[in-house]
Amino acid sequence: MSEQKWKDICELTDLVDNSGVCALVNGEQVALFYLPASQSVYAVSNWDPIGEANVLYRGLMGSVGDTPVVASPLYKQRFDLTSGLCLDDETISIKTWPVRLHDKAVQLAC
Amino acid sequence: MSQHTSSTRVLVVGNGMVGHHFVDALCQQQMGAEITVFCAEPRLAYDRVHLSEYFTGKTADDLALTTPEHYQQQGVTFFTDTKVVEIDKSAKKVKTNHGDWFEYDKLVLATGSFPFVPPIPGNDQPHCLVYRTIEDLEAITDSAKQSKIGVVVGGGLLGLEAANALKQAGLETHVVEFAPQLMAVQVDAGGGRLLKDKIESLGVRVHTQKGTKEIVAGESCRYRMVFGEDDFLETDMILFSAGIRPQDALAREWELEIGPRGGIVINNQCQTSDPDIYAIGECALWNNFIFGLVAPGYTMARAAASHIAGGDDSFSGADMSTKLKLMGVDVGSIGDAHGRTDGALSYTYENQPKGVYKKIVVDGEQKQLLGAVLVGDTSDYDTLLQYALNGIELPEFPESLILPDSGEGKPALGADALPMTATICSCHNVSKQDIVTAIDSGNGSLPAIKSCTKASTGCGGCSALLKNVVDSELAKRGVEVKKDICEHFAYSRQELYHLIKVGNIRSFEELLAQHGKGLGCEICKPAAASILASVWNDFILAKEHVSLQDTNDTYLANMQKDGTYSIVPRVQAGEITPEKLIVLGEVAKKYNLYTKITGGQRIDLFGARVEQLPVIWEELIAAGFETGHAYAKSLRTVKSCVGSTWCRYGVQDSVGQAIDIENRYKGLRAPHKIKMAVSGCTRECAEAQSKDIGVIATDKGWNLYVCGNGGMKPRHADLFATDLDTDTLIKYIDRVLMLYVRTADRLQRTSVWMDNLEGGLDYLKDVVINDSLGIAAELEAQMQHIVETYECEWKKAVEQQESRKRFRAFVNSPEQDSNIVFVEERGQVRPATAEEKASLNDSQRIAIKELA
C-alpha cells in the first residue's frame, strides 16, 4: 500500500449526486459514483462483463441492505460498489480502485 | 499407495454435466471426501444442453459450469485430457492413459454417451461430423466455413438442435430422417406433421422416410447422399445426430454387468454390479432404460452422492416429460404421448392457421391424464404436467384443458388441488411440501422462499405456479400478501402515489427520508421518478431527479447493446413533411446513423454515442422536431391510417384526430409505456384494437377501445363507448389514463391493470362514464395540468449547461469509447461483433464522424 500513488482524476464538481460519471485513467475506463450523504466516492470498472459494453457509470445507484450497488443499464445485474462482486452471479466480479476525496479533487490510487 | 487417511477417496470418471453435478452434490454432503475427477475433454464441465448457443456467440467460457479455481476452492483434484483406461476392482485402483494409478474407496463412472453414427459406407470422410462436444462444434464451424449446404442425419431432439446450429452458421440446411416423422419419441404423428411444417417454414428442408445407402462424391457439392435409384441429396457437409449410445467401454472391458443393448446396470442407489463402483447419467442402465435427459442424470448424481455419504436418497426412475423450444418452435411432451396404454382415449385440437397442435391422452374412464403432445403453444404444459404427475382427477370436460379460452376461463388448477408430494420446481426438485415447510419455518415472502428452497431459480418455468402455491398457503395462514415495491419501501406503487400527492412530496430524498430506508434501488427510484413526474411534471433532468432515472430517461434516448443510443423524434400520427424527412436523412448521414422505420410510424436513428446526443438534437430541434419519448414509460405514438381526407372508405379525419390526441398526451409519465391509434373507418388499418387506447371512426363519431396491447402477450382492446363526439372522447381518455396513472402497479400495462381492478371493464366504465366515485373532475383537472406544463425535454436539456455536462463520455478526457466499433451491412453501419472487433485492423473500421 505504501507504493500506492494518489492521482488527481477530476474535480468533485464533475461528479453527480447519487449517480455515476466515467473517467479515463491510463487507458482504462473507471466509473465513479458519488454519495453526498456520506461523502463517499466509489470507483469500479466501467466495463459490464455481462452486457459486454462500457456502460456501468450509466446504471442506477442504490443499496441492497447496507451495501451500495449499481445496477447495469443493459441487463440490470447489480454490482457491489465496494468489492466489485456481482450480486446476481457470484462467479462474476468487476475491478475496483481505492478512491478518495482530497480537498475538492477526486483521487484514485493506481 | 500407503498414505490412506481416514477420509473416503472418491474417484469420478467423466466431467460432463452429470459428473459435475455429482461433485457438487458430494461436496454439499460435507463428509470430507477426497474427490478426484478425470476429464477426457480438455476443459471442465460445460452446459451441453445449450450447446447450439455456441453458434450465436456464446463462448466456451460462457457455457462453462465450473472453473478450475472453483474446484480448487472446493478441494477437488482434477485432471483434464485424462482418460481412465483400466480398473483393478480387487485392489480398488484405476490407471489413466498417462500410466498413473489412483486408489479409490468409491469409484463413480459418469462417462456419458457417444453419438451413434449409422454404418453407412463413406461415413468416415472429412466433413462428416458429430455434435456433442465443444471440439465437435469447432470442427463444425471450420467445416461450415468451407460449405454452402449442410445435412443433419436424424430428426430427433438433438438432430433439430444440430440443424439449428447449421442454420445459425449460415448454411442451407436439410434434415434427413429415417422414420416417417420428426421427434418420433416425444411427439405423435399429428404433432410431427405440424412440427415439420413449422421447421420448413423457417427455411430448413425436412426429408422423412429416407435411409442413406452410401455417401459418394457429389457433382454440385462435395458429397452425394444416395437414398435409392435416382433419389439423392447433394451436400458439402454431414452431421450425424441419429441417437446416442452409452459410453460403457471401460465397464464392459473390466467386467461390470452390462445390459443386452449396452449401458452399465445400476440399482436404485446407482451402484453397479460392484457395490463400490457407481454409474450415473447416460452411461447407466436403470430398469433396462437409459435416461438421455439431464434432469434424471442429476437425480442419479444426488442419489449416488447421498449413498456414499450414508444417506438414503435413491433413484426410482424419472418422468421424461419435456418442454423446449426448437428453432423457436415450442414443443412439449408429457408421459404417454402416443396413447399406448391399454384403453387410452385421446382428445386433439389442431389450429392450422395458427400452427398449433395439442393432444391429451386420458384413461378409459376419462378421470386421469396419461400424456400430452403440444406443438406451437406450450402454455398449458405446466398445468397438464401437474395433472399427469399427481393423478389429479380431470375436470368434467377434459378437452377444456386444451381448447382455446372461450371467455369463461379454463378450469383453473388451484394450488389447493395439488397434493403435498407434487413437484413444483423440477429443476431443483422442490415439492409443495418443501414450500409449506419453508413457510412454516418463518419464510414469509416469495423471495425468501425462493432463496431458501431454490424453487424457480433454475429455468423459471414454474414461477407462476410457485407464486400461486405461496400466495394460497400464506393466505391460509392469514398472512396478508405483501405488495411492497422493494426492500426500501413497505408500500405498493399506488400507496407511494398517495404519499407523494397527499404529503406534497417533491423529491425522492424527501420520500426516502419520510417513508423509506437505505439508498433506494433500480426498482423504487424510477418508479418514484415516474410518480413525481405524473403528479408535479417537473423537468426530469433537474438536479434532484436526474439520479432516479433509468439510463434511457437520463440520456433521453434508448440504449442499445453496445452502449450507443437510438434517437426517435416525435412524428405526430406518422404525418411528416418532405422537408422534415430530408432533415432526418441529412442528420443520419452526417452522423453516420443507422436508420429504420419503427412499428409506430416513426424513424429511429441508431448508433449515436452519448456525447453526440445533444449536438444531434440541436440540429433536430432547429428543424422543428421534438422528443418522441421512445425512451420513457409514457405515451409513445398515436398511429393513424390516412382517413377520410384521402381514403375512399374513410368516414372521419383520423390523421387530424390522431395528431390532436398525440399532442395532448405527449410527455405524460405513466406506470408503463402507452400506445394509441386512430382508424378512419371500421377496416381498422391503424390496428387501434391492439393499443392501450384505440379510436375507430364511425359515421356518427368515434368508438373508444381501451386496454389492449401487442408485444409478448397480445390482447385485444375492449369496446368502451360508441359514437362519441370529440369532446366526450377526450374526456373519457383523460379519465381512463389518469386513473391508470394513479392506481396501477409499477410496470403494469393497462390490460393487466384493468383485469386486476375488482369488477374489471364494467367497474372502469362505471367510474369513467357514470363518475361513480365522484372523481372525474379531479382526474380531468390533473390531466389538464400535465397538458399545460408540457415541455420538450430535449429542448430544455440542450439549453442548460448543467444537464449538457451529463453527456460527456469522460469527465477528464475528450476521447471516445474505443469499444464502440461499427462495420457496414446493407449500406449502413451496425455494431461490430466481438469477433469482428478482434479481427479488424484500424483502416477497416468505419470512422466515427467528428463532431461538428
CSV table of C-alpha atoms in Angstrom, one decimal, chain A residues 9-10 13-25 28-30 32 35-37 46-47 51-55 57-69 71 73-76 78 90, chain B residues 62 70 487-488 509 517-523 525-526 543 546-551 554-555 559-565 610 802 805-813 815-820 834 837:
chain,number,residue,atom,x,y,z
A,9,ILE,CA,-8.7,12.4,-11.7
A,10,CYS,CA,-11.3,15.2,-11.7
A,13,THR,CA,-18.0,19.2,-9.1
A,14,ASP,CA,-17.6,16.7,-12.0
A,15,LEU,CA,-19.4,14.0,-10.0
A,16,VAL,CA,-23.1,13.7,-10.0
A,17,ASP,CA,-25.0,13.2,-6.7
A,18,ASN,CA,-26.2,9.7,-6.1
A,19,SER,CA,-25.2,8.7,-9.6
A,20,GLY,CA,-22.2,7.9,-11.8
A,21,VAL,CA,-19.7,9.5,-14.3
A,22,CYS,CA,-16.8,8.0,-16.2
A,23,ALA,CA,-13.1,8.9,-16.2
A,24,LEU,CA,-10.3,7.6,-18.5
A,25,VAL,CA,-7.3,6.6,-16.4
A,28,GLU,CA,-8.9,2.2,-18.5
A,29,GLN,CA,-12.5,3.4,-18.1
A,30,VAL,CA,-13.3,4.0,-14.5
A,32,LEU,CA,-17.1,7.0,-10.4
A,35,LEU,CA,-23.0,9.5,-2.4
A,36,PRO,CA,-23.2,13.1,-1.0
A,37,ALA,CA,-25.0,12.0,2.2
A,46,ASN,CA,-17.0,0.8,-16.5
A,47,TRP,CA,-17.0,-2.5,-18.4
A,51,GLY,CA,-23.6,-6.9,-21.4
A,52,GLU,CA,-20.1,-6.6,-22.8
A,53,ALA,CA,-20.1,-2.8,-23.2
A,54,ASN,CA,-18.7,0.2,-21.4
A,55,VAL,CA,-21.8,1.4,-19.7
A,57,TYR,CA,-21.5,4.5,-15.0
A,58,ARG,CA,-24.9,5.0,-16.6
A,59,GLY,CA,-26.5,2.5,-14.3
A,60,LEU,CA,-28.8,3.3,-11.4
A,61,MET,CA,-27.1,3.5,-8.0
A,62,GLY,CA,-28.9,2.0,-5.0
A,63,SER,CA,-28.4,-0.2,-2.0
A,64,VAL,CA,-29.0,-3.8,-1.0
A,65,GLY,CA,-29.1,-3.9,2.7
A,66,ASP,CA,-26.2,-1.8,3.7
A,67,THR,CA,-24.2,-2.5,0.5
A,68,PRO,CA,-24.0,0.3,-2.1
A,69,VAL,CA,-24.6,-1.1,-5.6
A,71,ALA,CA,-27.4,-1.9,-11.5
A,73,PRO,CA,-28.3,-0.3,-17.5
A,74,LEU,CA,-28.2,-3.1,-20.0
A,75,TYR,CA,-29.5,-6.2,-18.2
A,76,LYS,CA,-29.9,-4.9,-14.6
A,78,ARG,CA,-26.3,-5.4,-9.6
A,90,GLU,CA,-21.3,-14.9,-7.8
B,62,ASP,CA,-20.0,-18.8,-21.2
B,70,HIS,CA,-13.9,-23.2,-8.1
B,487,GLU,CA,-36.8,-3.5,0.2
B,488,HIS,CA,-36.6,0.3,0.6
B,509,GLU,CA,-34.9,12.4,-1.0
B,517,LYS,CA,-34.9,3.3,4.2
B,518,GLY,CA,-31.5,2.7,2.6
B,519,LEU,CA,-30.4,4.4,-0.6
B,520,GLY,CA,-33.2,3.2,-2.9
B,521,CYS,CA,-32.6,0.9,-5.9
B,522,GLU,CA,-33.2,0.4,-9.6
B,523,ILE,CA,-36.9,-0.5,-8.8
B,525,LYS,CA,-36.1,5.1,-8.0
B,526,PRO,CA,-37.6,5.0,-11.5
B,543,LYS,CA,-30.7,18.0,-10.2
B,546,VAL,CA,-31.6,13.0,-12.5
B,547,SER,CA,-30.2,10.2,-10.4
B,548,LEU,CA,-33.6,8.5,-10.2
B,549,GLN,CA,-34.0,7.9,-13.9
B,550,ASP,CA,-33.2,4.7,-15.8
B,551,THR,CA,-30.4,5.3,-18.2
B,554,THR,CA,-31.3,10.1,-18.1
B,555,TYR,CA,-29.9,10.4,-21.6
B,559,MET,CA,-29.5,2.4,-25.0
B,560,GLN,CA,-28.5,-0.3,-27.4
B,561,LYS,CA,-26.4,-3.4,-26.8
B,562,ASP,CA,-23.1,-1.6,-27.5
B,563,GLY,CA,-23.8,1.3,-25.2
B,564,THR,CA,-24.7,3.7,-28.1
B,565,TYR,CA,-28.2,5.2,-28.3
B,610,VAL,CA,-23.6,9.6,-25.6
B,802,GLU,CA,-25.7,21.7,-16.2
B,805,LYS,CA,-22.5,18.1,-18.8
B,806,ARG,CA,-24.1,14.7,-18.3
B,807,PHE,CA,-23.5,13.9,-21.9
B,808,ARG,CA,-19.7,13.8,-21.7
B,809,ALA,CA,-18.2,10.3,-22.3
B,810,PHE,CA,-15.3,11.0,-19.8
B,811,VAL,CA,-15.1,13.7,-17.2
B,812,ASN,CA,-11.4,14.1,-17.7
B,813,SER,CA,-10.8,13.4,-21.4
B,815,GLU,CA,-11.6,10.8,-26.1
B,816,GLN,CA,-14.3,8.4,-27.2
B,817,ASP,CA,-15.2,4.9,-26.1
B,818,SER,CA,-12.8,2.8,-28.2
B,819,ASN,CA,-15.0,-0.3,-27.8
B,820,ILE,CA,-17.7,1.2,-30.0
B,834,ALA,CA,-16.7,-9.3,-30.7
B,837,LYS,CA,-13.6,-6.2,-33.3
